[in-house]
XYZ file of C-alpha atoms in Angstrom:
655
model
C 9.989 20.232 -25.639
C 6.835 19.441 -27.613
C 4.645 22.392 -28.616
C 1.785 21.427 -26.331
C 4.166 21.004 -23.379
C 5.535 24.494 -23.998
C 2.020 25.971 -24.090
C 1.018 24.135 -20.924
C 4.143 25.372 -19.156
C 3.455 28.989 -20.160
C -0.132 28.758 -18.911
C 0.935 26.994 -15.730
C 3.555 29.656 -14.989
C 0.963 32.390 -15.464
C -1.486 30.530 -13.241
C 1.007 30.197 -10.416
C 1.980 33.859 -10.641
C -1.520 35.295 -10.782
C -3.893 32.903 -8.999
C -1.878 31.239 -6.248
C -2.836 33.541 -3.367
C -6.477 34.062 -4.343
C -7.528 30.625 -5.623
C -7.235 27.093 -4.339
C -5.426 24.930 -6.860
C -8.582 22.847 -7.338
C -10.303 26.007 -8.648
C -7.605 27.009 -11.155
C -9.429 25.138 -13.903
C -12.474 27.400 -13.518
C -10.317 30.242 -14.835
C -7.763 28.532 -17.043
C -9.982 26.248 -19.142
C -12.451 28.909 -20.352
C -9.669 31.466 -20.847
C -7.633 29.001 -22.905
C -10.661 28.221 -25.084
C -11.368 31.941 -25.525
C -7.741 32.676 -26.393
C -7.723 29.818 -28.901
C -10.884 31.140 -30.577
C -9.438 34.652 -30.471
C -6.222 33.501 -32.157
C -8.109 31.688 -34.910
C -10.265 34.745 -35.720
C -7.439 37.257 -35.440
C -6.497 37.461 -39.133
C -10.063 38.058 -40.364
C -11.296 40.139 -37.411
C -11.329 43.510 -39.171
C -12.955 42.059 -42.295
C -15.749 40.585 -40.172
C -16.294 43.916 -38.412
C -16.507 45.703 -41.763
C -19.046 43.174 -43.052
C -21.030 43.420 -39.813
C -21.191 47.209 -39.917
C -24.771 48.241 -40.585
C -26.338 44.872 -39.743
C -29.158 44.869 -37.210
C -29.395 42.398 -34.340
C -30.655 39.755 -34.133
C -28.907 38.488 -37.238
C -30.771 36.135 -39.519
C -29.425 32.824 -40.764
C -28.106 34.248 -44.024
C -26.246 37.069 -42.282
C -24.636 34.600 -39.870
C -23.557 32.354 -42.732
C -22.130 35.371 -44.554
C -20.047 36.391 -41.520
C -18.805 32.799 -41.191
C -17.702 32.915 -44.817
C -15.727 36.078 -44.041
C -14.126 34.615 -40.898
C -13.313 31.381 -42.703
C -14.666 29.422 -39.748
C -17.998 28.053 -38.559
C -18.161 30.918 -36.033
C -17.279 34.604 -35.734
C -17.039 37.491 -33.264
C -18.541 40.938 -33.923
C -17.246 42.690 -30.807
C -14.627 45.341 -31.565
C -12.394 43.746 -28.945
C -9.735 41.076 -29.138
C -7.550 39.883 -26.272
C -4.935 42.400 -27.356
C -7.401 45.291 -27.672
C -8.870 44.547 -24.244
C -5.566 45.705 -22.776
C -6.110 49.256 -24.085
C -8.646 50.033 -21.333
C -7.563 48.606 -17.989
C -10.226 50.493 -16.043
C -13.101 48.824 -17.894
C -11.518 45.420 -18.494
C -14.436 43.479 -16.965
C -17.160 45.257 -18.918
C -15.187 45.018 -22.155
C -14.424 41.317 -21.654
C -18.139 40.636 -21.238
C -18.800 42.621 -24.410
C -16.157 40.582 -26.218
C -17.654 37.257 -25.093
C -21.182 38.324 -26.043
C -19.884 39.236 -29.507
C -19.385 35.591 -30.467
C -21.797 33.878 -32.810
C -24.514 31.927 -31.037
C -22.912 28.519 -31.595
C -19.660 29.648 -29.939
C -21.501 31.526 -27.200
C -23.488 28.400 -26.331
C -20.194 26.573 -25.804
C -18.648 29.282 -23.627
C -21.687 29.397 -21.343
C -21.048 25.808 -20.226
C -17.974 27.092 -18.364
C -20.069 29.508 -16.250
C -17.184 31.925 -16.606
C -19.208 34.987 -15.578
C -18.754 34.060 -11.895
C -14.983 33.903 -12.336
C -14.832 37.239 -14.181
C -16.509 38.876 -11.198
C -14.194 37.094 -8.764
C -11.088 38.117 -10.729
C -12.318 41.710 -10.856
C -12.830 41.831 -7.105
C -9.327 40.432 -6.550
C -7.810 42.955 -8.972
C -6.436 40.129 -11.128
C -8.499 40.285 -14.308
C -6.301 42.689 -16.266
C -3.082 40.836 -15.404
C -4.568 37.455 -16.298
C -5.891 38.701 -19.659
C -2.577 40.424 -20.335
C -0.586 37.237 -19.798
C -3.019 35.093 -21.804
C -2.819 37.594 -24.681
C 0.914 36.958 -24.785
C 0.493 33.212 -25.385
C 0.201 32.391 -29.081
C -2.498 29.756 -29.598
C -2.931 30.258 -33.343
C -3.219 26.959 -35.282
C -0.014 27.861 -37.133
C 1.769 27.885 -33.767
C 0.051 24.816 -32.295
C -2.122 22.495 -34.376
C -5.453 21.000 -33.358
C -3.998 17.662 -32.247
C -1.331 19.344 -30.110
C -3.929 21.745 -28.718
C -6.012 18.757 -27.710
C -3.005 17.375 -25.835
C -2.621 20.749 -24.112
C -6.236 20.811 -22.938
C -6.017 17.286 -21.547
C -2.756 18.047 -19.750
C -4.264 21.189 -18.207
C -7.252 19.158 -17.025
C -4.958 16.490 -15.590
C -2.677 19.026 -13.939
C -5.524 20.832 -12.197
C -7.488 17.677 -11.398
C -5.164 15.631 -9.205
C -8.168 14.603 -7.106
C -10.109 13.472 -10.163
C -12.995 11.157 -9.309
C -12.345 7.424 -9.463
C -12.610 6.079 -12.969
C -12.175 9.390 -14.830
C -8.824 8.590 -16.368
C -7.769 10.633 -19.383
C -6.581 8.417 -22.191
C -2.882 8.546 -23.134
C -2.350 9.367 -26.786
C -0.462 6.177 -27.544
C -3.377 4.114 -26.197
C -5.784 6.050 -28.419
C -3.474 5.570 -31.407
C -3.320 1.822 -30.783
C -7.078 1.499 -30.323
C -7.874 3.415 -33.516
C -5.368 1.354 -35.507
C -6.985 -1.847 -34.211
C -10.370 -0.501 -35.312
C -9.228 0.505 -38.793
C -6.937 -2.446 -39.481
C -9.658 -4.723 -40.898
C -11.050 -1.914 -43.084
C -7.876 -0.378 -44.531
C -8.733 -1.305 -48.124
C -12.210 0.222 -47.894
C -10.937 3.294 -46.064
C -8.455 3.941 -48.876
C -11.211 4.244 -51.492
C -11.719 7.691 -52.972
C -14.662 9.626 -51.524
C -15.196 7.202 -48.633
C -17.463 8.530 -45.850
C -17.532 6.937 -42.401
C -18.920 7.842 -38.975
C -17.311 7.579 -35.529
C -18.993 7.941 -32.133
C -17.645 8.280 -28.586
C -20.302 8.031 -25.825
C -17.899 9.407 -23.177
C -16.203 11.888 -25.454
C -14.432 14.086 -22.889
C -12.432 16.752 -24.728
C -12.706 14.826 -27.994
C -9.175 13.438 -28.064
C -10.190 9.965 -29.232
C -12.305 11.349 -32.069
C -9.440 13.649 -33.091
C -7.093 10.677 -33.392
C -9.682 8.813 -35.455
C -9.907 11.770 -37.832
C -6.128 12.157 -38.003
C -5.532 8.500 -38.857
C -8.227 8.482 -41.535
C -6.677 11.592 -43.106
C -3.326 9.795 -43.175
C -4.879 6.731 -44.808
C -6.963 8.722 -47.253
C -6.764 12.526 -47.567
C -9.919 12.387 -49.692
C -11.889 10.424 -47.104
C -14.403 11.935 -44.701
C -15.064 10.986 -41.092
C -18.143 12.435 -39.403
C -17.645 12.702 -35.641
C -20.298 12.260 -32.943
C -20.217 12.040 -29.181
C -21.818 12.683 -25.818
C -20.319 14.085 -22.615
C -21.630 14.549 -19.077
C -19.058 17.047 -17.753
C -19.875 20.638 -18.812
C -16.241 21.810 -18.957
C -14.907 18.974 -21.088
C -18.081 19.114 -23.189
C -17.405 22.784 -23.937
C -13.771 22.060 -24.856
C -14.864 19.275 -27.200
C -17.464 21.525 -28.836
C -14.855 24.253 -29.318
C -12.483 21.720 -30.868
C -15.212 20.643 -33.296
C -15.797 24.273 -34.299
C -12.097 24.824 -34.865
C -11.884 21.722 -37.058
C -14.714 23.037 -39.206
C -16.988 20.227 -38.027
C -20.545 20.406 -36.752
C -20.533 20.816 -32.940
C -24.215 19.885 -32.857
C -23.078 16.274 -33.286
C -21.762 16.399 -29.709
C -24.547 16.020 -27.147
C -24.551 16.964 -23.485
C -25.832 14.652 -20.760
C -25.621 11.219 -19.172
C -25.279 8.625 -21.938
C -26.684 5.814 -19.792
C -29.886 7.561 -18.755
C -30.449 9.628 -21.890
C -28.986 8.625 -25.247
C -28.568 11.994 -26.953
C -28.181 10.298 -30.340
C -31.005 7.804 -30.020
C -31.740 5.969 -33.255
C -28.367 6.762 -34.838
C -25.802 4.060 -35.596
C -22.158 4.346 -36.557
C -19.343 2.631 -38.439
C -16.939 3.014 -35.522
C -17.802 3.248 -31.834
C -14.915 4.009 -29.501
C -14.517 5.053 -25.861
C -12.628 5.009 -22.594
C -15.549 5.069 -20.130
C -15.096 5.561 -16.368
C -13.829 2.466 -14.524
C -15.713 1.321 -11.449
C -18.067 4.264 -11.834
C -21.209 4.166 -9.695
C -24.247 4.550 -11.964
C -26.877 4.951 -9.246
C -27.953 8.354 -10.631
C -29.015 6.621 -13.839
C -30.382 3.527 -12.049
C -34.095 4.086 -12.632
C -33.678 4.975 -16.306
C -31.351 2.016 -16.922
C -33.574 -0.508 -15.146
C -36.672 0.797 -16.931
C -34.927 0.392 -20.283
C -33.624 -3.054 -19.312
C -37.251 -4.173 -18.889
C -37.701 -3.595 -22.624
C -35.285 -6.449 -23.312
C -33.473 -6.119 -26.622
C -35.881 -3.414 -27.720
C -33.683 -1.251 -25.481
C -29.925 -1.022 -24.995
C -29.546 -3.164 -21.882
C -31.371 -6.367 -22.763
C -28.458 -8.671 -21.924
C -28.414 -7.779 -18.249
C -27.644 -5.160 -15.643
C -24.382 -5.249 -13.632
C -23.907 -4.164 -10.038
C -24.529 -0.473 -9.493
C -20.904 0.021 -8.417
C -19.499 -0.398 -11.952
C -21.195 0.751 -15.148
C -18.483 -0.435 -17.574
C -20.612 -3.224 -19.036
C -23.562 -0.851 -19.429
C -21.417 1.399 -21.607
C -20.277 -1.645 -23.564
C -23.870 -2.765 -24.205
C -24.777 0.773 -25.248
C -21.856 0.851 -27.677
C -22.798 -2.486 -29.238
C -26.287 -1.090 -29.759
C -24.791 1.931 -31.567
C -22.885 -0.109 -34.184
C -24.402 -0.084 -37.654
C -26.440 -3.295 -38.027
C -24.832 -4.107 -41.382
C -21.331 -3.910 -39.966
C -19.651 -1.802 -37.312
C -16.482 -1.982 -35.232
C -16.053 -1.081 -31.586
C -13.041 -0.286 -29.413
C -13.195 0.309 -25.677
C -10.669 0.579 -22.833
C -11.752 -1.250 -19.674
C -10.269 -2.320 -16.369
C -9.890 -6.014 -15.561
C -13.222 -6.239 -13.756
C -15.496 -6.796 -16.815
C -13.415 -9.842 -17.782
C -14.490 -11.971 -14.848
C -16.636 -10.178 -12.245
C -19.898 -11.959 -11.410
C -20.643 -15.679 -11.316
C -22.919 -17.636 -13.644
C -26.382 -16.118 -13.752
C -25.216 -12.671 -12.604
C -25.795 -9.569 -14.700
C -22.105 -9.324 -15.583
C -21.831 -12.966 -16.644
C -25.039 -12.767 -18.668
C -23.686 -9.748 -20.548
C -20.466 -11.623 -21.381
C -22.561 -14.649 -22.407
C -24.611 -12.515 -24.779
C -21.547 -10.878 -26.338
C -19.615 -14.107 -26.812
C -22.519 -16.257 -28.013
C -23.385 -13.552 -30.556
C -19.734 -13.613 -31.679
C -19.168 -9.898 -31.051
C -15.792 -10.159 -29.275
C -12.905 -10.101 -31.750
C -9.856 -9.437 -29.580
C -8.730 -8.245 -26.149
C -5.335 -6.619 -25.637
C -3.802 -6.503 -22.161
C -1.987 -3.170 -21.772
C 1.043 -2.369 -19.601
C 0.282 -0.952 -16.178
C 1.166 2.596 -15.126
C 0.377 4.071 -18.542
C -2.557 6.217 -17.368
C -2.119 9.556 -15.620
C -4.401 8.945 -12.646
C -4.283 5.185 -12.094
C -1.773 2.359 -12.144
C -4.342 -0.429 -12.579
C -4.266 -3.006 -15.366
C -6.294 -2.024 -18.413
C -7.452 -3.774 -21.568
C -8.546 -2.762 -25.051
C -11.562 -4.742 -26.244
C -12.240 -4.887 -29.991
C -15.747 -5.986 -30.982
C -17.629 -6.211 -34.254
C -20.965 -7.472 -35.523
C -19.421 -8.570 -38.817
C -16.352 -10.735 -38.252
C -14.284 -11.846 -41.241
C -14.542 -15.572 -41.915
C -11.188 -16.488 -40.358
C -12.216 -14.885 -37.051
C -15.732 -16.245 -36.779
C -16.264 -18.161 -33.542
C -12.829 -17.052 -32.308
C -11.471 -14.612 -29.719
C -7.865 -13.435 -29.821
C -6.080 -12.494 -26.598
C -2.898 -10.421 -26.913
C -0.616 -9.963 -23.921
C 0.998 -6.555 -24.428
C 1.747 -5.992 -20.746
C 5.481 -5.902 -21.464
C 5.225 -3.762 -24.602
C 6.366 -0.455 -23.118
C 9.277 1.858 -22.421
C 9.990 3.778 -19.231
C 9.330 7.514 -19.188
C 12.171 9.820 -18.259
C 9.811 11.717 -15.966
C 6.535 10.492 -14.510
C 3.258 12.314 -15.172
C 1.070 11.534 -12.177
C 0.735 7.733 -12.134
C 2.021 7.460 -15.701
C 5.527 5.986 -15.635
C 5.411 3.916 -18.827
C 4.436 4.550 -22.429
C 3.844 2.444 -25.531
C 6.227 3.275 -28.375
C 5.420 3.278 -32.093
C 7.425 0.071 -32.417
C 5.307 -1.585 -29.745
C 2.131 -0.421 -31.480
C 3.422 -1.996 -34.696
C 4.134 -5.274 -32.880
C 0.665 -5.396 -31.329
C -1.242 -4.504 -34.491
C 0.868 -7.004 -36.438
C -0.098 -9.830 -34.074
C -3.735 -8.816 -34.351
C -3.811 -8.460 -38.115
C -2.035 -11.773 -38.683
C -4.151 -13.612 -36.094
C -0.788 -14.753 -34.744
C -0.482 -17.519 -32.158
C 2.619 -17.383 -29.980
C 3.557 -16.763 -26.359
C 2.075 -13.255 -26.475
C -0.957 -13.897 -28.684
C -3.418 -16.764 -28.371
C -6.600 -17.590 -30.265
C -9.481 -19.401 -28.570
C -12.863 -20.744 -29.565
C -15.740 -18.740 -28.099
C -16.833 -21.839 -26.201
C -13.513 -21.946 -24.327
C -14.733 -19.112 -22.110
C -18.048 -20.744 -21.200
C -18.812 -23.023 -18.287
C -21.704 -24.707 -16.523
C -22.131 -23.850 -12.866
C -23.443 -27.009 -11.215
C -24.715 -27.511 -7.673
C -23.146 -30.661 -6.223
C -25.084 -32.280 -3.386
C -24.184 -34.868 -0.785
C -26.655 -36.860 1.312
C -27.874 -35.643 4.659
C -26.715 -38.150 7.297
C -27.772 -37.671 10.916
C -28.006 -39.601 14.151
C -30.705 -38.949 16.751
C -30.808 -39.391 20.494
C -32.240 -37.743 23.594
C -29.742 -35.962 25.832
C -30.042 -32.921 28.078
C -27.952 -30.895 25.644
C -30.213 -31.755 22.708
C -33.378 -31.190 24.754
C -32.057 -27.728 25.558
C -31.740 -27.078 21.816
C -35.399 -28.100 21.407
C -36.443 -25.427 23.901
C -34.856 -22.857 21.582
C -36.891 -23.954 18.557
C -39.573 -21.474 17.476
C -42.273 -24.101 16.817
C -41.727 -25.567 20.290
C -41.785 -22.180 22.032
C -45.194 -21.389 20.567
C -46.750 -24.268 22.525
C -48.408 -23.806 25.880
C -46.183 -24.667 28.817
C -48.255 -27.721 29.713
C -47.854 -29.221 26.249
C -44.140 -28.413 26.254
C -43.754 -30.334 29.501
C -45.688 -33.303 28.103
C -43.413 -33.500 25.062
C -40.250 -33.195 27.169
C -41.526 -35.926 29.481
C -42.321 -38.173 26.517
C -38.863 -37.670 25.044
C -37.184 -38.296 28.401
C -38.987 -41.626 28.555
C -36.932 -42.769 25.559
C -33.697 -44.640 26.121
C -31.041 -41.936 26.275
C -28.324 -44.484 25.627
C -29.734 -45.434 22.253
C -28.374 -43.576 19.222
C -30.511 -43.925 16.124
C -28.688 -43.916 12.782
C -31.843 -44.051 10.704
C -34.399 -41.254 10.688
C -37.415 -43.491 9.990
C -36.507 -45.757 12.913
C -36.158 -42.750 15.205
C -39.485 -41.246 14.069
C -41.197 -44.543 14.860
C -39.692 -44.521 18.382
C -40.588 -40.837 18.752
C -44.229 -41.435 17.826
C -44.458 -44.194 20.432
C -42.968 -41.911 23.102
C -45.435 -39.063 22.465
C -48.366 -41.178 21.273
C -50.931 -39.236 23.269
C -49.802 -35.846 22.018
C -50.704 -34.212 18.708
C -47.462 -33.498 16.865
C -47.781 -31.238 13.826
C -45.370 -31.393 10.895
C -43.720 -28.139 12.036
C -43.299 -29.466 15.577
C -41.866 -32.766 14.338
C -39.370 -30.851 12.204
C -38.332 -28.814 15.252
C -37.814 -31.994 17.306
C -35.777 -33.664 14.555
C -33.636 -30.558 14.088
C -32.912 -30.271 17.815
C -32.165 -33.941 18.465
C -30.046 -34.529 15.335
C -26.327 -34.322 14.759
C -24.430 -34.924 11.528
C -22.936 -38.405 11.401
C -21.109 -39.854 8.389
C -21.860 -43.357 9.702
C -25.625 -42.767 9.699
C -28.024 -43.746 6.927
C -28.931 -41.048 4.371
C -32.177 -39.230 5.123
C -34.893 -40.203 2.638
C -38.189 -38.339 2.223
C -41.644 -39.890 1.743
C -41.085 -40.056 -2.023
C -37.932 -42.090 -1.551
C -35.631 -39.224 -2.557
C -32.332 -38.809 -0.725
C -32.225 -35.411 0.972
C -29.184 -33.165 0.437
C -27.128 -31.749 3.278
C -27.079 -27.924 2.880
C -23.840 -27.731 4.858
C -22.060 -29.999 2.377
C -23.446 -28.296 -0.734
C -20.730 -27.271 -3.172
C -20.469 -25.769 -6.641
C -18.451 -26.840 -9.649
C -17.652 -24.805 -12.754
C -17.584 -27.309 -15.596
C -15.849 -26.124 -18.800
C -17.911 -26.299 -21.989
C -16.583 -28.898 -24.421
C -19.052 -31.173 -26.171
C -22.610 -31.073 -24.863
C -23.935 -29.980 -21.498
C -24.882 -33.419 -20.125
C -21.759 -35.116 -21.492
C -19.503 -32.381 -20.105
C -21.084 -32.467 -16.648
C -21.219 -36.263 -16.415
C -17.567 -36.536 -17.446
C -16.577 -33.877 -14.914
C -18.459 -35.651 -12.135
C -16.821 -38.980 -12.978
C -13.298 -37.578 -13.238
C -13.184 -34.717 -10.754
C -15.853 -35.230 -8.088
C -16.863 -38.852 -7.508
C -13.309 -40.155 -6.930
C -13.221 -37.903 -3.852
C -16.873 -38.016 -2.705
C -18.514 -41.155 -4.168
C -21.977 -40.372 -2.751
C -22.236 -36.958 -4.467
C -24.704 -36.050 -7.209
C -25.637 -32.894 -9.080
C -28.959 -31.135 -9.344
C -29.956 -30.798 -13.042
C -32.311 -27.930 -12.200
C -29.447 -25.913 -10.725
C -27.351 -25.678 -13.891
C -26.449 -22.132 -14.935
C -24.368 -21.078 -17.912
C -21.597 -18.587 -17.220
C -18.819 -16.901 -19.165
C -15.626 -15.272 -18.007
C -12.308 -14.443 -19.644
C -9.412 -15.312 -17.301
C -6.908 -13.294 -19.319
C -3.981 -13.490 -16.888
C -4.331 -17.245 -16.385
C -3.935 -17.912 -20.106
C -0.550 -16.169 -20.136
C 0.726 -17.365 -16.782
C 4.154 -18.990 -16.966
C 5.223 -21.175 -14.081
C 8.617 -20.330 -12.646
C 10.207 -23.157 -10.718
C 11.325 -22.419 -7.176
C 15.033 -22.115 -6.608
C 16.692 -25.310 -5.345
C 16.859 -25.495 -1.546
C 20.632 -26.069 -1.645
C 21.162 -22.804 -3.557
C 19.084 -20.885 -1.017
C 20.987 -22.501 1.877
C 24.340 -21.581 0.289
C 23.190 -17.985 -0.123
C 22.081 -17.804 3.520
C 25.450 -19.156 4.687
C 27.238 -16.576 2.536
C 25.141 -13.799 4.080
C 25.915 -15.119 7.562
C 29.663 -15.001 6.814
C 29.329 -11.419 5.554
C 27.473 -10.410 8.730
C 30.123 -12.043 10.941
C 32.880 -10.205 9.058
C 31.023 -6.887 9.405
C 30.438 -7.410 13.122
C 34.109 -8.333 13.611
C 35.213 -5.135 11.910
C 32.813 -3.113 14.045
C 34.162 -4.596 17.296
C 37.788 -4.029 16.200
C 37.017 -0.354 15.512
C 35.339 0.000 18.925
C 38.361 -1.494 20.732
C 40.776 0.857 18.923
C 38.673 3.868 19.903
C 38.721 2.781 23.559
């Protein structure tokens, strides 16, 4: 069993023993997450605890900056605790366990205390006291060794995420914690173009995650850079909206000796906590299909700024903010060269037709040559969802061989089955699979699993195709009844209505007019003594008309053929050469052979972009021959007859 799995199992066993009868399972996290963070901090400070207390002796509160820095130097960390208690020492006084635990928590340095307060643990301390559980819970947690020598920072990060997953089975839609192998793959795809630079001595780079969660993605980025270059430095930044995961991430930063102030709290879409800062690497797994209505006003206000803000390319439907996060992340890349990795569902690939917010965002990204590659991942690799997911890799500084190109990699079959499922996670990506995928990306390989396209291949013109309005006109009782339902006719006084009806009834009901102008001339003669406004004439024509393919096209006063709204259609014309040439060729080859009287409206043309990932890797499988299917059916019929015969024989013997 891996170290983090062992730790999680110990904590889970304790939770089930101590909390089951007094807490709903959904509330376990309110106790377990802050206690695990506290125990981790406690374990880290354990060796230097007495030295810190000796140094603190005689100091007066509040401590000044120099005193705090001195105590940090004694603890060997970016934080300290000046309470005389530890988890182990809390057990010496069972009667006052609550008061002493509060004293212990308040003894942390301000930066650690600020983190702990995000858990709002005070309410749970009181609840545990009232239930008589506090001493037992602290006692069991004190027995779990969370010292970095027992479980390293990476493994501890796994443990936190597994605890969150385990106690969050009803996690909100879209909040899917990222499997480690997916993070590893995404970071490798980010670093792969920069490996030479990242190997240089003294290199300093920055990485930012706008939906940082517990910080697992940033931790993997740091780990991989350390493997590439032990002398390199990666400064980590992020923002998180959930107070619990934010606190865990901040604690992890403290424990790594990094600056937790680089992690901001709040909604990234409505309030960029790192406004004005840009980064070498931007990486995230934002919520899928997440409703962003709470940030709607702020987002729409910023969108009005155009590209002076983050959302100048467009605003998607409020039901899915994925493309807002992607725009934000592009904005956060360093202007002189940054790389971006993001995990998304399939929706951002194709949702929204030409002219929609989603399509306009894709148009902006592709026409600015930001999209480098998209990797289709296996399904059932996330803990809380089985949907298809994709890693997008973007950059604002493509190498020459990739300029104007987008690589699609189908890695949907690059997985192994897990021995035991974890929630929805039944598959995982092995190291060998990661090597295969990164190899195809690095080599810009073209084969059955990797294809390279021109940017233009994903663009199209959406064209409105019209067909002429053709109607016949005549006067029948049925059509006169329709006239009485027309709004313009109903507004008339009853006397005038009767005059018009009488005039129309004077027309030859046997005559069917196939030309509108001819009918209007006959109509004017029939109601010559009555003033007919344009609105009233339109109502009469609408009521007395029926579509008729044999009729003449309707032509307006300017001699322009009028389109039939009921026959209006739309064509998506792939981009190839130039707009007019592409559309004209499409009309000649695809439309006019079927409807020779069709035309397109030049003013209706919209440019759209989508990325039909699955279609590009679809392989047709021929249907089985009918004779083979028939033979199989006959074989099944023979088997059924034999089974029934045996059943009847057994019944007869029993009788």
